[in-house]
PDB file of C-alpha atoms in Angstrom:
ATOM      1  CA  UNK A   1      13.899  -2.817   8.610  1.00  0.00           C
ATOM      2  CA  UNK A   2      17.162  -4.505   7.407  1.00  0.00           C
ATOM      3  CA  UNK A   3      17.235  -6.207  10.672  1.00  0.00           C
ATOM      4  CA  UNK A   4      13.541  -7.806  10.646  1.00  0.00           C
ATOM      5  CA  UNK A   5      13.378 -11.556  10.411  1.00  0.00           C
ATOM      6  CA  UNK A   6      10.095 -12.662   9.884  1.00  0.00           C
ATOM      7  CA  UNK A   7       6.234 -11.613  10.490  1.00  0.00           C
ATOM      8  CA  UNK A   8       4.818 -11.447  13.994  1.00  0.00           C
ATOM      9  CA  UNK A   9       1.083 -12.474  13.325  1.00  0.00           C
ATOM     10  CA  UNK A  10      -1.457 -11.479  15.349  1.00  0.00           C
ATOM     11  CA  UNK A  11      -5.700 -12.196  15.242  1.00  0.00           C
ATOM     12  CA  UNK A  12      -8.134  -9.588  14.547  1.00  0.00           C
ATOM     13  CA  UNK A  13     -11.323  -8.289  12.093  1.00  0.00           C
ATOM     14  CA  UNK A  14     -12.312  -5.370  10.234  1.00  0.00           C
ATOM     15  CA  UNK A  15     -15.407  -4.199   8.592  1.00  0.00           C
ATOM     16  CA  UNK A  16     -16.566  -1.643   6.042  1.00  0.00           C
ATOM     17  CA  UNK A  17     -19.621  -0.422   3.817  1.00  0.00           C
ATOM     18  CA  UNK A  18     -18.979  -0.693   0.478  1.00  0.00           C
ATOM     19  CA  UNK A  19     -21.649   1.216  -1.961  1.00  0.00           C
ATOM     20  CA  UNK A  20     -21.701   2.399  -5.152  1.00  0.00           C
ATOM     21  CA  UNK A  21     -20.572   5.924  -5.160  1.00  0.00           C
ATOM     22  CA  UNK A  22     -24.056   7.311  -6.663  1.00  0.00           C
ATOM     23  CA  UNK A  23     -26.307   5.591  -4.036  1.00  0.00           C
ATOM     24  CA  UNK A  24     -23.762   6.691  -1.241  1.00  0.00           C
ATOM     25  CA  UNK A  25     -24.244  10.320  -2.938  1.00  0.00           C
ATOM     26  CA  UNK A  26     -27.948   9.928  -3.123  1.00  0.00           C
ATOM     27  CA  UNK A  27     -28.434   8.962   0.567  1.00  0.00           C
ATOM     28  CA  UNK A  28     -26.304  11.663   1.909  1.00  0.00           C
ATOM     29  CA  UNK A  29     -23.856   9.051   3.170  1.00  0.00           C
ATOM     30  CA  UNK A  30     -20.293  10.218   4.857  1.00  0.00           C
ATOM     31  CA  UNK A  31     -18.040   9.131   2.275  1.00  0.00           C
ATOM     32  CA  UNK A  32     -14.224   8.580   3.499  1.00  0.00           C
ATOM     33  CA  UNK A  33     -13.091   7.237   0.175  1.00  0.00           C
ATOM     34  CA  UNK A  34     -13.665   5.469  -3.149  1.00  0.00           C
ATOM     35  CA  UNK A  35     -12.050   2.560  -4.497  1.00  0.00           C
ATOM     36  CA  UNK A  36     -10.573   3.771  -7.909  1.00  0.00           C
ATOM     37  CA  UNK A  37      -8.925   0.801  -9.466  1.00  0.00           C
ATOM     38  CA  UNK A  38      -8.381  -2.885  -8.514  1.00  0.00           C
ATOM     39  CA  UNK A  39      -5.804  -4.830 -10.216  1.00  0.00           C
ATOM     40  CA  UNK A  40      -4.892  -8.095  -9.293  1.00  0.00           C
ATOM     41  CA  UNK A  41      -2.527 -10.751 -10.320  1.00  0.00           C
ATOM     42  CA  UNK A  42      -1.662 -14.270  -7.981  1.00  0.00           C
ATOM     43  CA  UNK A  43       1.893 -14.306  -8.248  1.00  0.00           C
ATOM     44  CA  UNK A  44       2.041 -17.326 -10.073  1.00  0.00           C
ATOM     45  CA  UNK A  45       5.124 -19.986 -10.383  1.00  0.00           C
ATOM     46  CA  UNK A  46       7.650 -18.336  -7.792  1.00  0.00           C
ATOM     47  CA  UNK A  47      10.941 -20.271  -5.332  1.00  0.00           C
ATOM     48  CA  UNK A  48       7.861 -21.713  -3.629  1.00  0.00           C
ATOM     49  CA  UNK A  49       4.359 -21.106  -2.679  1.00  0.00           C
ATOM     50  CA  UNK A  50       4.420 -17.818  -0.471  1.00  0.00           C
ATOM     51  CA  UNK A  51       7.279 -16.420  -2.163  1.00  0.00           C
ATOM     52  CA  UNK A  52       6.707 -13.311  -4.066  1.00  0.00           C
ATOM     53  CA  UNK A  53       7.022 -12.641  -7.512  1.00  0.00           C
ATOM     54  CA  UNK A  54       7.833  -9.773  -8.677  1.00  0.00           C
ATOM     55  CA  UNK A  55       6.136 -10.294 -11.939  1.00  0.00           C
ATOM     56  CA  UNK A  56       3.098 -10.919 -10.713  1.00  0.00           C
ATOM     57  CA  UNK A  57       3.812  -7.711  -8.469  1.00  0.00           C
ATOM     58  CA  UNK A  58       4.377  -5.829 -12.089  1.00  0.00           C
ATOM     59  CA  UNK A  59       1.193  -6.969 -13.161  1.00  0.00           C
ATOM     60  CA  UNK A  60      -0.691  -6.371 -10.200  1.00  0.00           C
ATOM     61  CA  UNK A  61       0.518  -2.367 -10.714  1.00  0.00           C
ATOM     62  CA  UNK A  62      -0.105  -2.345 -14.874  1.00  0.00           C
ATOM     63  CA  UNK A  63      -3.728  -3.421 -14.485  1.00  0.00           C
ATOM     64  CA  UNK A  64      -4.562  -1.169 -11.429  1.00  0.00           C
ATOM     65  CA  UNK A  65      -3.465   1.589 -13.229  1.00  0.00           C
ATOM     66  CA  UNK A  66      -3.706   1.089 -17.280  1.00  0.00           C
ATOM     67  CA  UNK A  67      -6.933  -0.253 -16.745  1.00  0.00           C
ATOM     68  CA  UNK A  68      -8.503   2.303 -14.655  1.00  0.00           C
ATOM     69  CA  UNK A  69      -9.352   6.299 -14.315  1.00  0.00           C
ATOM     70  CA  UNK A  70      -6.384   6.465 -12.142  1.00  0.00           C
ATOM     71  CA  UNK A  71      -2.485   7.525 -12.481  1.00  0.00           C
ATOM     72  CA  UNK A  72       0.094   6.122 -10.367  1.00  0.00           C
ATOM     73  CA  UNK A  73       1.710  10.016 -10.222  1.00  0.00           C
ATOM     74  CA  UNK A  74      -1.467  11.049  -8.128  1.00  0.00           C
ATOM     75  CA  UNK A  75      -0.719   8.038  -5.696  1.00  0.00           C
ATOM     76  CA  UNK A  76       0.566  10.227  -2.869  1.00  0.00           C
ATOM     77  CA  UNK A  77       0.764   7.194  -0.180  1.00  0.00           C
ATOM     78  CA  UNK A  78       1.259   3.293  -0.437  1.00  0.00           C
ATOM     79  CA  UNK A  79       0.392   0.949   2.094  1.00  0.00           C
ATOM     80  CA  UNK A  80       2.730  -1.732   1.559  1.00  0.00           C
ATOM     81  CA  UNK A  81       1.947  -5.596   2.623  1.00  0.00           C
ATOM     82  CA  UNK A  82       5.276  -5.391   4.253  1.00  0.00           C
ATOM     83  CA  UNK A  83       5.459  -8.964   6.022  1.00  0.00           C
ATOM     84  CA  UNK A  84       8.280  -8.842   7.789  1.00  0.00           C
ATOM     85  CA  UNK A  85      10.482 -10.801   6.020  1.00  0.00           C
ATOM     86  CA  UNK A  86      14.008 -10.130   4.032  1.00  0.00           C
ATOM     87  CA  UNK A  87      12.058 -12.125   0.557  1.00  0.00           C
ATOM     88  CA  UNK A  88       9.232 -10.573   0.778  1.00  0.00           C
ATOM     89  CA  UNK A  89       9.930  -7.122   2.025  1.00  0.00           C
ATOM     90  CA  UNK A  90      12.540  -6.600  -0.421  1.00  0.00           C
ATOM     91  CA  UNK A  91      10.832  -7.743  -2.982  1.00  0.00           C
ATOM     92  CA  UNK A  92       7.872  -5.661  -2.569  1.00  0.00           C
ATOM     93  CA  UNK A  93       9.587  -2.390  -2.370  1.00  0.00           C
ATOM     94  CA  UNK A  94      11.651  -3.573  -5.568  1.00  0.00           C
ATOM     95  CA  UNK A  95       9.020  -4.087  -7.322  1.00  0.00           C
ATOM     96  CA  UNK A  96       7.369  -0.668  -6.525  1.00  0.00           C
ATOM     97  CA  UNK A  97      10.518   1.051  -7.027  1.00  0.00           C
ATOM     98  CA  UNK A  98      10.702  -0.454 -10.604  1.00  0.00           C
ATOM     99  CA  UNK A  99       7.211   0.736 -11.435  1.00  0.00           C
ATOM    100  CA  UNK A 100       6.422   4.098  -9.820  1.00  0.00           C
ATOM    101  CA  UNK A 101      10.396   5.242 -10.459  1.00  0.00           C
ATOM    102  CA  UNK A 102       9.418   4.484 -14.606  1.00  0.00           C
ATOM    103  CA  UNK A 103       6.368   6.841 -13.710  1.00  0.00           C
ATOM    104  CA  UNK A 104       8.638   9.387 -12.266  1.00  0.00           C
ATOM    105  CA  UNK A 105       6.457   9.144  -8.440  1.00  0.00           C
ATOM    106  CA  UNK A 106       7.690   9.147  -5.069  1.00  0.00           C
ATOM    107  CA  UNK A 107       4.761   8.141  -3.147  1.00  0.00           C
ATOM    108  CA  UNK A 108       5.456   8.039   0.643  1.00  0.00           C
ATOM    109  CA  UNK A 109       5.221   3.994   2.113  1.00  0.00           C
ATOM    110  CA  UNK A 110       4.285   2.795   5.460  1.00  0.00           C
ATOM    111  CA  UNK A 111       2.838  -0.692   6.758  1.00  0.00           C
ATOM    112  CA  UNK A 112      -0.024  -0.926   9.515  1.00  0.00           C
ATOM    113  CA  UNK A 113       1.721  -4.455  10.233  1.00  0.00           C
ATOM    114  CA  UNK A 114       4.631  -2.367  12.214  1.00  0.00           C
ATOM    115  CA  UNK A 115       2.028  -1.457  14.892  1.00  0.00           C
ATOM    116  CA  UNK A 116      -0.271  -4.531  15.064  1.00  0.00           C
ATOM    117  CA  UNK A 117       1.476  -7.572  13.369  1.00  0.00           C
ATOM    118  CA  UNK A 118       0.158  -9.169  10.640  1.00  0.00           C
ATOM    119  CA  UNK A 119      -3.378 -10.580  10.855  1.00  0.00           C
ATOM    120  CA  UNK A 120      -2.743 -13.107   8.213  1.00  0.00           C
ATOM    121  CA  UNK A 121      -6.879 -13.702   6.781  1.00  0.00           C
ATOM    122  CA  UNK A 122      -7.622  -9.937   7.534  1.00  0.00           C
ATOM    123  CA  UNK A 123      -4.553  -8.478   6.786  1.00  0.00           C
ATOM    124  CA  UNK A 124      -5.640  -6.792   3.460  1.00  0.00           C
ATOM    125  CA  UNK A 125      -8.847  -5.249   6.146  1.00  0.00           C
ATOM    126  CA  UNK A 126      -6.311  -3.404   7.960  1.00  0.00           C
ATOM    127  CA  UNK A 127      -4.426  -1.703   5.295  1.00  0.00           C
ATOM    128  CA  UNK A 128      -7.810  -0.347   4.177  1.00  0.00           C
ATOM    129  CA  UNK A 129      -8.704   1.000   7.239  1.00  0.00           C
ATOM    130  CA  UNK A 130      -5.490   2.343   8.175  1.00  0.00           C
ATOM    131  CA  UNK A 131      -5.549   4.406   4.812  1.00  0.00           C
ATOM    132  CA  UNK A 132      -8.923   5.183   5.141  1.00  0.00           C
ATOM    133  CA  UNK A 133      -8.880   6.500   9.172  1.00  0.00           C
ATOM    134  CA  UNK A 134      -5.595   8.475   7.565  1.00  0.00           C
ATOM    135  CA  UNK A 135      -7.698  10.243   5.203  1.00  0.00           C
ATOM    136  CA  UNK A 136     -10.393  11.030   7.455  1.00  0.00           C
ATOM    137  CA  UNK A 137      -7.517  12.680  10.363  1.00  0.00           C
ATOM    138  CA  UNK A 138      -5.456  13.727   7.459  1.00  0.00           C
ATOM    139  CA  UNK A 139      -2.330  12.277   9.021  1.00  0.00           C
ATOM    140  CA  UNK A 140      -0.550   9.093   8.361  1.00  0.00           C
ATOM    141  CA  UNK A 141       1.049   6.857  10.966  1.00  0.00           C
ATOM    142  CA  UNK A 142       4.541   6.106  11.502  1.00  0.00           C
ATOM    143  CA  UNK A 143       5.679   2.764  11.414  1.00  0.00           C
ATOM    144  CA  UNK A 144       7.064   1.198  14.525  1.00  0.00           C
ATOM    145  CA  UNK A 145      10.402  -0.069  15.027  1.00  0.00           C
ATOM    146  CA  UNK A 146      11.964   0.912  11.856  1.00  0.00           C
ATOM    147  CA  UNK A 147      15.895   2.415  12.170  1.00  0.00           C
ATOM    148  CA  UNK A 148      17.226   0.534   9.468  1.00  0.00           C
ATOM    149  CA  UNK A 149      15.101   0.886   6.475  1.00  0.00           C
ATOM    150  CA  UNK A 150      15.823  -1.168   3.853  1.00  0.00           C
ATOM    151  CA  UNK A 151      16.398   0.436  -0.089  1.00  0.00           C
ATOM    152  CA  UNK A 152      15.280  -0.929  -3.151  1.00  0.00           C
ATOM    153  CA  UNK A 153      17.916  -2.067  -5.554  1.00  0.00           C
ATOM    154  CA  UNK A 154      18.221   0.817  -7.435  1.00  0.00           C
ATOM    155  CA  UNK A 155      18.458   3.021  -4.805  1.00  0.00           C
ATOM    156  CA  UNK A 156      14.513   4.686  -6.141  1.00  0.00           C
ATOM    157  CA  UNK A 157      14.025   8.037  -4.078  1.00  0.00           C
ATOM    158  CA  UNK A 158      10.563   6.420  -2.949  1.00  0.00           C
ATOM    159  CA  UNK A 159      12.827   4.209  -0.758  1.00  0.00           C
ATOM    160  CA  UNK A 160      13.992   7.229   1.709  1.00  0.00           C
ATOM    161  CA  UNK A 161       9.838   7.796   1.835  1.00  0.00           C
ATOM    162  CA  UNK A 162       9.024   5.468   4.889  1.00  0.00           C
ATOM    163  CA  UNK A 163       6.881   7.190   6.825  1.00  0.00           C
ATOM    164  CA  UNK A 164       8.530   7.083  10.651  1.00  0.00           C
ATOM    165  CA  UNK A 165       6.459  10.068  12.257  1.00  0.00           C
ATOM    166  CA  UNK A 166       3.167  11.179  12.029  1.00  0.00           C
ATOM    167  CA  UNK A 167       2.983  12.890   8.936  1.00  0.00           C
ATOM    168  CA  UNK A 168       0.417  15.657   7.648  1.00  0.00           C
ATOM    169  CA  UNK A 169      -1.447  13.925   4.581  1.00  0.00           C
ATOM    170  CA  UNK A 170      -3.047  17.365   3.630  1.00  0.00           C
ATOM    171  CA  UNK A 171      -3.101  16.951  -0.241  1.00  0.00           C
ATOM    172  CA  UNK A 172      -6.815  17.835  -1.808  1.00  0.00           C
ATOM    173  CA  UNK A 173      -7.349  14.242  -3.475  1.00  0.00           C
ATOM    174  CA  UNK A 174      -5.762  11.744  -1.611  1.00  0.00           C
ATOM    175  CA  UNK A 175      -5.184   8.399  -3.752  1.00  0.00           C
ATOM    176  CA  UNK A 176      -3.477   5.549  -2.332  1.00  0.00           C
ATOM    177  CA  UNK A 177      -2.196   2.225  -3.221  1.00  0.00           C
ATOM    178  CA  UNK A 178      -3.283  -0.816  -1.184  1.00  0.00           C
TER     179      UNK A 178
END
């Protein structure tokens, strides 16, 4: 939201299984989703420690997706890291606006930290299972407290894709970005 100031944290934990897909298929397990692609990058030399880079942001996107049986135009949801705060929020949708608009994708974005706050240590746990409980119900959540979204800098049509109701998530294979 334009008029958000700065994260609220908050304290919590999450768990999951992780298993390779075959040994999950051999043991009959309930599968809610597979990791595709991972593509990381540390931002690197930024303003200052915690500020974001949006090169390193770049990156992060290229190797998830070059390197990987994945395409960012089947990515029908993103859940953002969405701090909280003016730098970091606006860079982070800038930065996905300049990749997935070159890819001609309009995935929809939401943040779990709307409803619970960021959990600072764990906060990468609840993104995961907020995608993952959304493609077990089928239906996204609506962030909280949003009337003022913010827009990228170029104005990307992603940007009007906030998700602020519950929203059907009915597509056959649903890929996200984490």
């Amino acid at each position: 939201d334009k008029e958000s100031a700065g994260l609220v944290s908050s304290e919590g934990a999450g768990m999951v299984l992780l298993k390779r897909l075959e040994d999950a298929e051999r043991d009959g397990d309930n599968i809610i989703g597979v990791i595709g692609g991972v593509g990381l990058s540390n931002d690197g030399r930024g303003k200052f420690l915690l500020s974001p880079n949006p090169k390193g942001q770049n990156l992060a996107f290229e190797r998830t997706y070059s390197n990987n049986d994945i395409s960012p135009n089947d990515t029908s949801y993103i859940e953002c890291h969405a701090t909280g705060t003016p730098l970091g929020d606006t860079t982070e949708l800038n930065s996905i606006a300049n990749y997935f608009s070159k890819h001609e994708a309009n995935p929809l974005l939401g943040s779990v930290k709307s409803n619970m706050g960021h959990l600072l240590t764990a906060a990468g746990m609840t993104g995961l299972l907020k995608v993952l409980l959304a493609m077990q119900h089928e239906v996204i959540p609506p962030n909280i407290n949003l009337t003022d979204p913010i827009k990228s800098d170029s104005n990307w049509e992603g940007s009007n894709g906030m998700i602020t109701k519950h929203t059907a998530w009915k597509d056959k294979k649903k890929q996200a970005g984490i």
